[in-house]
Amino acid sequence: MDERYNYREVQGRIFDIQRYSIHDGPGIRTIVFLKGCVLRCLWCCNPESQEYRIQKMTVAGEEKIIGEDITAGRVLDIVERDRPYYRRSGGGLTLSGGESLCQPEFAKALLYGAKMMGINTAMESMGYAKYEVIEELLPYLDDYLLDIKHTDSEKHRRFTGKENGLMLENAVKIAKSGLTRLSVRVPVVPTFNDTVEEIRAIAEFAAGLKNVYRLHLLPYHRLGQDKYEGLGREYRMKDIVPPTEDKMKLLLETAAAASGLECQIGG
């Protein structure tokens, strides 16, 4: 990296910063939610993340501005506050969204800055970008939390708006790079990918990747449903019931048997 790289002045757009999280990476983490996404997953629990533009959303009867332009330096100052918790727990900074790769320069500045501060870094991402964009971030990334939603391209397109070929190709390249620890995360969504056959196919794909640390099954929930109403949008999954505990246990057993990887529900 050029020593003149002024990462603290790089500006991006976020919609939330969540401190003291125990999800989305090891230990206690600060999660920075970047605005903008290329997918339109029908079950998305953060619909306010999808548009890059700053929006208004009604929350608890009050109108709220969603989206803030901020420098990497200001974000990292917030991240720095919880360094003692990271040190004790093995935690750090996680980038989420939206899709972090929609703001690659901002994402790189945040990850680079955190690494310069000696803070663990993670990114939750679908991997939907040119690999050259992803490759720029990998040297500053300890954990890549890679969403793999389905192996069938057409079904993926019907439920998310995009085919999955680029994402699966990038998964192979990220794994081969050996530059980051890779976890595969699967949102388990009824009517989309909650059959034994579909989870087995994803698990077998994950097993073929190098350097995969763990496979997570994330059960569908409806916690973001009210946000759609607040944005004046229809929630198209309102009739879909979250998977039962027994169903998740069955799928977990399926994933473990098919992949040979360490598998867990949630995380």
PDB file of C-alpha atoms in Angstrom:
ATOM      1  CA  MET A   1       0.000   0.000   0.000  1.00  0.00           C
ATOM      2  CA  ASP A   2       1.282   3.473  -0.910  1.00  0.00           C
ATOM      3  CA  GLU A   3       2.487   5.130   2.309  1.00  0.00           C
ATOM      4  CA  ARG A   4       0.651   8.270   1.172  1.00  0.00           C
ATOM      5  CA  TYR A   5      -2.682   6.412   1.295  1.00  0.00           C
ATOM      6  CA  ASN A   6      -4.901   8.646   3.428  1.00  0.00           C
ATOM      7  CA  TYR A   7      -7.435   5.983   4.351  1.00  0.00           C
ATOM      8  CA  ARG A   8      -9.019   8.048   7.130  1.00  0.00           C
ATOM      9  CA  GLU A   9     -10.368  10.603   4.626  1.00  0.00           C
ATOM     10  CA  VAL A  10     -12.090   8.054   2.369  1.00  0.00           C
ATOM     11  CA  GLN A  11     -15.835   8.664   2.558  1.00  0.00           C
ATOM     12  CA  GLY A  12     -18.659   6.158   2.368  1.00  0.00           C
ATOM     13  CA  ARG A  13     -22.323   5.781   3.217  1.00  0.00           C
ATOM     14  CA  ILE A  14     -23.590   3.695   6.130  1.00  0.00           C
ATOM     15  CA  PHE A  15     -26.982   3.156   7.744  1.00  0.00           C
ATOM     16  CA  ASP A  16     -25.982   1.780  11.137  1.00  0.00           C
ATOM     17  CA  ILE A  17     -23.126   0.888  13.472  1.00  0.00           C
ATOM     18  CA  GLN A  18     -23.872  -1.875  15.968  1.00  0.00           C
ATOM     19  CA  ARG A  19     -21.501  -2.303  18.908  1.00  0.00           C
ATOM     20  CA  TYR A  20     -21.124  -5.262  21.284  1.00  0.00           C
ATOM     21  CA  SER A  21     -22.371  -7.828  18.757  1.00  0.00           C
ATOM     22  CA  ILE A  22     -21.576 -11.513  19.250  1.00  0.00           C
ATOM     23  CA  HIS A  23     -22.547 -12.452  15.690  1.00  0.00           C
ATOM     24  CA  ASP A  24     -20.943 -12.015  12.266  1.00  0.00           C
ATOM     25  CA  GLY A  25     -17.442 -13.041  13.203  1.00  0.00           C
ATOM     26  CA  PRO A  26     -15.497 -14.250  16.243  1.00  0.00           C
ATOM     27  CA  GLY A  27     -15.737 -12.591  19.646  1.00  0.00           C
ATOM     28  CA  ILE A  28     -17.372  -9.272  20.469  1.00  0.00           C
ATOM     29  CA  ARG A  29     -17.642  -7.135  17.367  1.00  0.00           C
ATOM     30  CA  THR A  30     -18.560  -3.732  16.021  1.00  0.00           C
ATOM     31  CA  ILE A  31     -20.624  -4.166  12.862  1.00  0.00           C
ATOM     32  CA  VAL A  32     -20.666  -1.358  10.303  1.00  0.00           C
ATOM     33  CA  PHE A  33     -23.608  -1.590   7.913  1.00  0.00           C
ATOM     34  CA  LEU A  34     -22.852  -0.141   4.476  1.00  0.00           C
ATOM     35  CA  LYS A  35     -25.624   1.088   2.226  1.00  0.00           C
ATOM     36  CA  GLY A  36     -26.241  -0.399  -1.205  1.00  0.00           C
ATOM     37  CA  CYS A  37     -26.821  -3.907  -2.562  1.00  0.00           C
ATOM     38  CA  VAL A  38     -26.989  -5.559  -5.970  1.00  0.00           C
ATOM     39  CA  LEU A  39     -29.468  -8.233  -4.845  1.00  0.00           C
ATOM     40  CA  ARG A  40     -33.129  -7.912  -3.905  1.00  0.00           C
ATOM     41  CA  CYS A  41     -33.619 -11.006  -1.759  1.00  0.00           C
ATOM     42  CA  LEU A  42     -37.312 -11.443  -0.997  1.00  0.00           C
ATOM     43  CA  TRP A  43     -36.584 -12.212   2.671  1.00  0.00           C
ATOM     44  CA  CYS A  44     -34.059  -9.393   3.264  1.00  0.00           C
ATOM     45  CA  CYS A  45     -34.263  -8.216   6.886  1.00  0.00           C
ATOM     46  CA  ASN A  46     -32.468  -4.952   6.087  1.00  0.00           C
ATOM     47  CA  PRO A  47     -34.456  -3.517   3.154  1.00  0.00           C
ATOM     48  CA  GLU A  48     -33.141  -0.061   4.044  1.00  0.00           C
ATOM     49  CA  SER A  49     -29.721  -1.342   2.970  1.00  0.00           C
ATOM     50  CA  GLN A  50     -30.690  -2.110  -0.605  1.00  0.00           C
ATOM     51  CA  GLU A  51     -30.751   1.428  -2.018  1.00  0.00           C
ATOM     52  CA  TYR A  52     -27.525   3.423  -1.900  1.00  0.00           C
ATOM     53  CA  ARG A  53     -29.475   6.664  -1.741  1.00  0.00           C
ATOM     54  CA  ILE A  54     -30.399   8.227   1.579  1.00  0.00           C
ATOM     55  CA  GLN A  55     -34.009   7.389   2.416  1.00  0.00           C
ATOM     56  CA  LYS A  56     -36.781   8.144   4.863  1.00  0.00           C
ATOM     57  CA  MET A  57     -38.328   5.295   6.831  1.00  0.00           C
ATOM     58  CA  THR A  58     -41.124   5.375   9.383  1.00  0.00           C
ATOM     59  CA  VAL A  59     -39.950   3.745  12.617  1.00  0.00           C
ATOM     60  CA  ALA A  60     -42.360   3.442  15.596  1.00  0.00           C
ATOM     61  CA  GLY A  61     -44.566   6.129  14.053  1.00  0.00           C
ATOM     62  CA  GLU A  62     -41.733   8.607  13.494  1.00  0.00           C
ATOM     63  CA  GLU A  63     -39.944   9.421  10.259  1.00  0.00           C
ATOM     64  CA  LYS A  64     -36.242   8.576  10.345  1.00  0.00           C
ATOM     65  CA  ILE A  65     -33.457   9.404   7.899  1.00  0.00           C
ATOM     66  CA  ILE A  66     -31.696   6.232   6.752  1.00  0.00           C
ATOM     67  CA  GLY A  67     -28.166   6.738   5.513  1.00  0.00           C
ATOM     68  CA  GLU A  68     -25.205   8.837   6.605  1.00  0.00           C
ATOM     69  CA  ASP A  69     -22.112   9.957   4.731  1.00  0.00           C
ATOM     70  CA  ILE A  70     -19.084   9.463   6.946  1.00  0.00           C
ATOM     71  CA  THR A  71     -15.312   9.164   6.685  1.00  0.00           C
ATOM     72  CA  ALA A  72     -13.441   5.973   7.439  1.00  0.00           C
ATOM     73  CA  GLY A  73     -11.591   7.850  10.154  1.00  0.00           C
ATOM     74  CA  ARG A  74     -14.777   8.682  12.031  1.00  0.00           C
ATOM     75  CA  VAL A  75     -15.968   5.082  11.809  1.00  0.00           C
ATOM     76  CA  LEU A  76     -12.628   3.749  13.019  1.00  0.00           C
ATOM     77  CA  ASP A  77     -12.691   6.132  15.978  1.00  0.00           C
ATOM     78  CA  ILE A  78     -15.963   4.449  17.031  1.00  0.00           C
ATOM     79  CA  VAL A  79     -14.483   0.992  16.447  1.00  0.00           C
ATOM     80  CA  GLU A  80     -11.457   1.893  18.557  1.00  0.00           C
ATOM     81  CA  ARG A  81     -13.600   2.552  21.650  1.00  0.00           C
ATOM     82  CA  ASP A  82     -14.172  -1.158  22.228  1.00  0.00           C
ATOM     83  CA  ARG A  83     -10.609  -2.383  21.750  1.00  0.00           C
ATOM     84  CA  PRO A  84     -10.503  -3.943  25.287  1.00  0.00           C
ATOM     85  CA  TYR A  85     -13.504  -6.140  24.396  1.00  0.00           C
ATOM     86  CA  TYR A  86     -11.895  -7.246  21.139  1.00  0.00           C
ATOM     87  CA  ARG A  87      -8.662  -8.112  22.909  1.00  0.00           C
ATOM     88  CA  ARG A  88     -10.385 -10.232  25.546  1.00  0.00           C
ATOM     89  CA  SER A  89     -12.777 -12.009  23.157  1.00  0.00           C
ATOM     90  CA  GLY A  90     -10.874 -12.188  19.869  1.00  0.00           C
ATOM     91  CA  GLY A  91     -13.409  -9.816  18.321  1.00  0.00           C
ATOM     92  CA  GLY A  92     -13.075  -6.815  16.042  1.00  0.00           C
ATOM     93  CA  LEU A  93     -14.647  -5.005  13.101  1.00  0.00           C
ATOM     94  CA  THR A  94     -17.193  -6.576  10.734  1.00  0.00           C
ATOM     95  CA  LEU A  95     -18.450  -4.936   7.541  1.00  0.00           C
ATOM     96  CA  SER A  96     -22.007  -5.812   6.575  1.00  0.00           C
ATOM     97  CA  GLY A  97     -24.835  -4.318   4.566  1.00  0.00           C
ATOM     98  CA  GLY A  98     -26.256  -4.412   2.031  1.00  0.00           C
ATOM     99  CA  GLU A  99     -23.277  -5.672   0.107  1.00  0.00           C
ATOM    100  CA  SER A 100     -19.970  -4.205   1.245  1.00  0.00           C
ATOM    101  CA  LEU A 101     -18.500  -4.683  -2.236  1.00  0.00           C
ATOM    102  CA  CYS A 102     -20.823  -1.983  -3.569  1.00  0.00           C
ATOM    103  CA  GLN A 103     -18.511   0.523  -1.817  1.00  0.00           C
ATOM    104  CA  PRO A 104     -15.110  -1.096  -2.409  1.00  0.00           C
ATOM    105  CA  GLU A 105     -12.893   1.922  -1.721  1.00  0.00           C
ATOM    106  CA  PHE A 106     -14.663   2.666   1.556  1.00  0.00           C
ATOM    107  CA  ALA A 107     -14.571  -1.004   2.546  1.00  0.00           C
ATOM    108  CA  LYS A 108     -10.833  -1.162   1.797  1.00  0.00           C
ATOM    109  CA  ALA A 109     -10.154   1.973   3.843  1.00  0.00           C
ATOM    110  CA  LEU A 110     -12.022   0.560   6.851  1.00  0.00           C
ATOM    111  CA  LEU A 111     -10.358  -2.852   6.669  1.00  0.00           C
ATOM    112  CA  TYR A 112      -6.903  -1.378   6.072  1.00  0.00           C
ATOM    113  CA  GLY A 113      -7.330   1.068   8.947  1.00  0.00           C
ATOM    114  CA  ALA A 114      -8.477  -1.636  11.340  1.00  0.00           C
ATOM    115  CA  LYS A 115      -5.512  -3.827  10.422  1.00  0.00           C
ATOM    116  CA  MET A 116      -3.148  -0.904  11.013  1.00  0.00           C
ATOM    117  CA  MET A 117      -4.734  -0.598  14.471  1.00  0.00           C
ATOM    118  CA  GLY A 118      -4.196  -4.302  15.166  1.00  0.00           C
ATOM    119  CA  ILE A 119      -7.925  -5.078  15.135  1.00  0.00           C
ATOM    120  CA  ASN A 120      -9.401  -8.287  13.683  1.00  0.00           C
ATOM    121  CA  THR A 121     -11.436  -7.757  10.510  1.00  0.00           C
ATOM    122  CA  ALA A 122     -14.361  -9.596   8.932  1.00  0.00           C
ATOM    123  CA  MET A 123     -16.741  -8.944   6.056  1.00  0.00           C
ATOM    124  CA  GLU A 124     -20.182 -10.420   5.460  1.00  0.00           C
ATOM    125  CA  SER A 125     -20.694 -10.504   1.701  1.00  0.00           C
ATOM    126  CA  MET A 126     -22.315 -12.329  -1.210  1.00  0.00           C
ATOM    127  CA  GLY A 127     -19.178 -11.971  -3.302  1.00  0.00           C
ATOM    128  CA  TYR A 128     -21.077 -10.275  -6.131  1.00  0.00           C
ATOM    129  CA  ALA A 129     -18.382  -8.162  -7.807  1.00  0.00           C
ATOM    130  CA  LYS A 130     -15.493  -8.563 -10.206  1.00  0.00           C
ATOM    131  CA  TYR A 131     -12.871 -10.710  -8.524  1.00  0.00           C
ATOM    132  CA  GLU A 132     -10.322  -7.921  -8.984  1.00  0.00           C
ATOM    133  CA  VAL A 133     -12.434  -5.821  -6.584  1.00  0.00           C
ATOM    134  CA  ILE A 134     -12.512  -8.595  -3.979  1.00  0.00           C
ATOM    135  CA  GLU A 135      -8.798  -9.280  -4.421  1.00  0.00           C
ATOM    136  CA  GLU A 136      -7.999  -5.705  -3.339  1.00  0.00           C
ATOM    137  CA  LEU A 137      -9.623  -6.345   0.053  1.00  0.00           C
ATOM    138  CA  LEU A 138      -8.320  -9.816   0.876  1.00  0.00           C
ATOM    139  CA  PRO A 139      -4.914  -8.760   2.303  1.00  0.00           C
ATOM    140  CA  TYR A 140      -6.731  -6.768   5.005  1.00  0.00           C
ATOM    141  CA  LEU A 141      -9.411  -9.341   5.807  1.00  0.00           C
ATOM    142  CA  ASP A 142      -9.096 -11.978   8.536  1.00  0.00           C
ATOM    143  CA  ASP A 143     -12.528 -13.586   8.063  1.00  0.00           C
ATOM    144  CA  TYR A 144     -14.682 -13.673   4.930  1.00  0.00           C
ATOM    145  CA  LEU A 145     -18.282 -14.569   5.846  1.00  0.00           C
ATOM    146  CA  LEU A 146     -19.513 -15.635   2.426  1.00  0.00           C
ATOM    147  CA  ASP A 147     -23.233 -16.033   1.762  1.00  0.00           C
ATOM    148  CA  ILE A 148     -24.062 -18.947  -0.531  1.00  0.00           C
ATOM    149  CA  LYS A 149     -27.807 -19.105  -0.935  1.00  0.00           C
ATOM    150  CA  HIS A 150     -28.376 -21.773  -3.596  1.00  0.00           C
ATOM    151  CA  THR A 151     -26.592 -23.826  -6.241  1.00  0.00           C
ATOM    152  CA  ASP A 152     -29.402 -23.513  -8.814  1.00  0.00           C
ATOM    153  CA  SER A 153     -28.897 -20.332 -10.833  1.00  0.00           C
ATOM    154  CA  GLU A 154     -32.473 -19.885 -12.040  1.00  0.00           C
ATOM    155  CA  LYS A 155     -34.018 -20.350  -8.611  1.00  0.00           C
ATOM    156  CA  HIS A 156     -31.441 -17.965  -7.197  1.00  0.00           C
ATOM    157  CA  ARG A 157     -32.491 -15.370  -9.785  1.00  0.00           C
ATOM    158  CA  ARG A 158     -36.206 -15.734  -9.005  1.00  0.00           C
ATOM    159  CA  PHE A 159     -35.708 -15.123  -5.284  1.00  0.00           C
ATOM    160  CA  THR A 160     -32.849 -12.589  -5.322  1.00  0.00           C
ATOM    161  CA  GLY A 161     -32.987 -10.878  -8.712  1.00  0.00           C
ATOM    162  CA  LYS A 162     -29.574 -12.170  -9.854  1.00  0.00           C
ATOM    163  CA  GLU A 163     -28.135 -15.458 -11.063  1.00  0.00           C
ATOM    164  CA  ASN A 164     -25.425 -16.947  -8.865  1.00  0.00           C
ATOM    165  CA  GLY A 165     -22.684 -17.874 -11.344  1.00  0.00           C
ATOM    166  CA  LEU A 166     -20.392 -14.965 -10.499  1.00  0.00           C
ATOM    167  CA  MET A 167     -20.779 -15.564  -6.755  1.00  0.00           C
ATOM    168  CA  LEU A 168     -19.912 -19.256  -6.999  1.00  0.00           C
ATOM    169  CA  GLU A 169     -16.914 -18.518  -9.240  1.00  0.00           C
ATOM    170  CA  ASN A 170     -15.668 -15.957  -6.741  1.00  0.00           C
ATOM    171  CA  ALA A 171     -16.161 -18.394  -3.866  1.00  0.00           C
ATOM    172  CA  VAL A 172     -13.692 -20.776  -5.522  1.00  0.00           C
ATOM    173  CA  LYS A 173     -11.183 -17.974  -6.136  1.00  0.00           C
ATOM    174  CA  ILE A 174     -11.451 -16.564  -2.604  1.00  0.00           C
ATOM    175  CA  ALA A 175     -10.924 -20.017  -1.147  1.00  0.00           C
ATOM    176  CA  LYS A 176      -7.927 -20.729  -3.397  1.00  0.00           C
ATOM    177  CA  SER A 177      -6.275 -17.425  -2.474  1.00  0.00           C
ATOM    178  CA  GLY A 178      -5.618 -18.645   1.067  1.00  0.00           C
ATOM    179  CA  LEU A 179      -5.522 -14.990   2.161  1.00  0.00           C
ATOM    180  CA  THR A 180      -8.494 -15.120   4.509  1.00  0.00           C
ATOM    181  CA  ARG A 181     -10.339 -17.595   6.688  1.00  0.00           C
ATOM    182  CA  LEU A 182     -13.558 -18.476   4.912  1.00  0.00           C
ATOM    183  CA  SER A 183     -16.912 -19.267   6.483  1.00  0.00           C
ATOM    184  CA  VAL A 184     -19.922 -20.216   4.360  1.00  0.00           C
ATOM    185  CA  ARG A 185     -23.271 -18.838   5.509  1.00  0.00           C
ATOM    186  CA  VAL A 186     -26.582 -20.150   4.207  1.00  0.00           C
ATOM    187  CA  PRO A 187     -29.856 -18.329   4.917  1.00  0.00           C
ATOM    188  CA  VAL A 188     -32.381 -21.163   5.216  1.00  0.00           C
ATOM    189  CA  VAL A 189     -35.576 -19.867   3.635  1.00  0.00           C
ATOM    190  CA  PRO A 190     -38.739 -21.995   3.229  1.00  0.00           C
ATOM    191  CA  THR A 191     -39.866 -22.377  -0.423  1.00  0.00           C
ATOM    192  CA  PHE A 192     -36.386 -21.268  -1.535  1.00  0.00           C
ATOM    193  CA  ASN A 193     -33.716 -23.623  -0.207  1.00  0.00           C
ATOM    194  CA  ASP A 194     -34.987 -25.520   2.851  1.00  0.00           C
ATOM    195  CA  THR A 195     -35.093 -29.038   1.449  1.00  0.00           C
ATOM    196  CA  VAL A 196     -32.569 -31.734   2.339  1.00  0.00           C
ATOM    197  CA  GLU A 197     -31.540 -31.941  -1.325  1.00  0.00           C
ATOM    198  CA  GLU A 198     -30.886 -28.197  -1.624  1.00  0.00           C
ATOM    199  CA  ILE A 199     -28.892 -27.933   1.605  1.00  0.00           C
ATOM    200  CA  ARG A 200     -26.916 -31.044   0.662  1.00  0.00           C
ATOM    201  CA  ALA A 201     -25.995 -29.472  -2.679  1.00  0.00           C
ATOM    202  CA  ILE A 202     -24.767 -26.285  -0.987  1.00  0.00           C
ATOM    203  CA  ALA A 203     -22.826 -28.292   1.610  1.00  0.00           C
ATOM    204  CA  GLU A 204     -21.149 -30.386  -1.077  1.00  0.00           C
ATOM    205  CA  PHE A 205     -20.147 -27.225  -2.926  1.00  0.00           C
ATOM    206  CA  ALA A 206     -18.706 -25.783   0.298  1.00  0.00           C
ATOM    207  CA  ALA A 207     -16.794 -29.009   0.924  1.00  0.00           C
ATOM    208  CA  GLY A 208     -15.059 -28.561  -2.431  1.00  0.00           C
ATOM    209  CA  LEU A 209     -13.663 -25.180  -1.416  1.00  0.00           C
ATOM    210  CA  LYS A 210     -10.249 -24.777   0.188  1.00  0.00           C
ATOM    211  CA  ASN A 211      -9.729 -23.103   3.543  1.00  0.00           C
ATOM    212  CA  VAL A 212     -13.379 -23.222   4.647  1.00  0.00           C
ATOM    213  CA  TYR A 213     -13.521 -22.822   8.407  1.00  0.00           C
ATOM    214  CA  ARG A 214     -17.200 -23.421   9.147  1.00  0.00           C
ATOM    215  CA  LEU A 215     -20.658 -23.672   7.575  1.00  0.00           C
ATOM    216  CA  HIS A 216     -23.498 -21.705   9.184  1.00  0.00           C
ATOM    217  CA  LEU A 217     -27.205 -22.332   8.624  1.00  0.00           C
ATOM    218  CA  LEU A 218     -29.140 -19.137   9.356  1.00  0.00           C
ATOM    219  CA  PRO A 219     -32.878 -19.786   9.846  1.00  0.00           C
ATOM    220  CA  TYR A 220     -35.269 -17.402   8.125  1.00  0.00           C
ATOM    221  CA  HIS A 221     -37.070 -14.930  10.383  1.00  0.00           C
ATOM    222  CA  ARG A 222     -39.521 -12.064   9.876  1.00  0.00           C
ATOM    223  CA  LEU A 223     -37.891  -9.506  12.165  1.00  0.00           C
ATOM    224  CA  GLY A 224     -37.460  -7.013   9.327  1.00  0.00           C
ATOM    225  CA  GLN A 225     -41.067  -7.133   8.143  1.00  0.00           C
ATOM    226  CA  ASP A 226     -42.087  -3.802   9.718  1.00  0.00           C
ATOM    227  CA  LYS A 227     -39.274  -2.038   7.876  1.00  0.00           C
ATOM    228  CA  TYR A 228     -40.982  -2.717   4.554  1.00  0.00           C
ATOM    229  CA  GLU A 229     -44.108  -0.953   5.729  1.00  0.00           C
ATOM    230  CA  GLY A 230     -41.944   1.903   7.009  1.00  0.00           C
ATOM    231  CA  LEU A 231     -40.435   2.235   3.535  1.00  0.00           C
ATOM    232  CA  GLY A 232     -43.821   2.001   1.820  1.00  0.00           C
ATOM    233  CA  ARG A 233     -42.980  -1.402   0.341  1.00  0.00           C
ATOM    234  CA  GLU A 234     -44.765  -4.732   0.305  1.00  0.00           C
ATOM    235  CA  TYR A 235     -43.213  -7.612   2.240  1.00  0.00           C
ATOM    236  CA  ARG A 236     -43.667 -10.505  -0.169  1.00  0.00           C
ATOM    237  CA  MET A 237     -42.718 -13.243   2.330  1.00  0.00           C
ATOM    238  CA  LYS A 238     -45.419 -12.468   4.903  1.00  0.00           C
ATOM    239  CA  ASP A 239     -47.057 -15.878   4.496  1.00  0.00           C
ATOM    240  CA  ILE A 240     -43.809 -17.804   4.924  1.00  0.00           C
ATOM    241  CA  VAL A 241     -43.366 -19.453   8.327  1.00  0.00           C
ATOM    242  CA  PRO A 242     -39.835 -19.740   9.802  1.00  0.00           C
ATOM    243  CA  PRO A 243     -38.390 -23.286   9.832  1.00  0.00           C
ATOM    244  CA  THR A 244     -39.011 -25.336  12.956  1.00  0.00           C
ATOM    245  CA  GLU A 245     -36.245 -26.373  15.333  1.00  0.00           C
ATOM    246  CA  ASP A 246     -36.610 -29.983  14.205  1.00  0.00           C
ATOM    247  CA  LYS A 247     -36.310 -28.958  10.569  1.00  0.00           C
ATOM    248  CA  MET A 248     -33.145 -26.972  11.277  1.00  0.00           C
ATOM    249  CA  LYS A 249     -31.626 -29.922  13.151  1.00  0.00           C
ATOM    250  CA  LEU A 250     -32.323 -32.186  10.175  1.00  0.00           C
ATOM    251  CA  LEU A 251     -30.723 -29.724   7.776  1.00  0.00           C
ATOM    252  CA  LEU A 252     -27.754 -29.297  10.099  1.00  0.00           C
ATOM    253  CA  GLU A 253     -27.194 -33.070  10.146  1.00  0.00           C
ATOM    254  CA  THR A 254     -27.507 -33.099   6.357  1.00  0.00           C
ATOM    255  CA  ALA A 255     -24.957 -30.310   5.920  1.00  0.00           C
ATOM    256  CA  ALA A 256     -22.476 -31.917   8.311  1.00  0.00           C
ATOM    257  CA  ALA A 257     -22.732 -35.329   6.674  1.00  0.00           C
ATOM    258  CA  ALA A 258     -22.428 -33.924   3.151  1.00  0.00           C
ATOM    259  CA  SER A 259     -19.555 -31.533   3.806  1.00  0.00           C
ATOM    260  CA  GLY A 260     -17.498 -32.985   6.640  1.00  0.00           C
ATOM    261  CA  LEU A 261     -17.155 -29.400   7.862  1.00  0.00           C
ATOM    262  CA  GLU A 262     -17.895 -27.971  11.275  1.00  0.00           C
ATOM    263  CA  CYS A 263     -21.510 -26.822  10.967  1.00  0.00           C
ATOM    264  CA  GLN A 264     -23.740 -24.780  13.224  1.00  0.00           C
ATOM    265  CA  ILE A 265     -27.151 -23.107  13.350  1.00  0.00           C
ATOM    266  CA  GLY A 266     -26.894 -19.320  13.542  1.00  0.00           C
ATOM    267  CA  GLY A 267     -23.841 -17.153  14.000  1.00  0.00           C
TER     268      GLY A 267
END
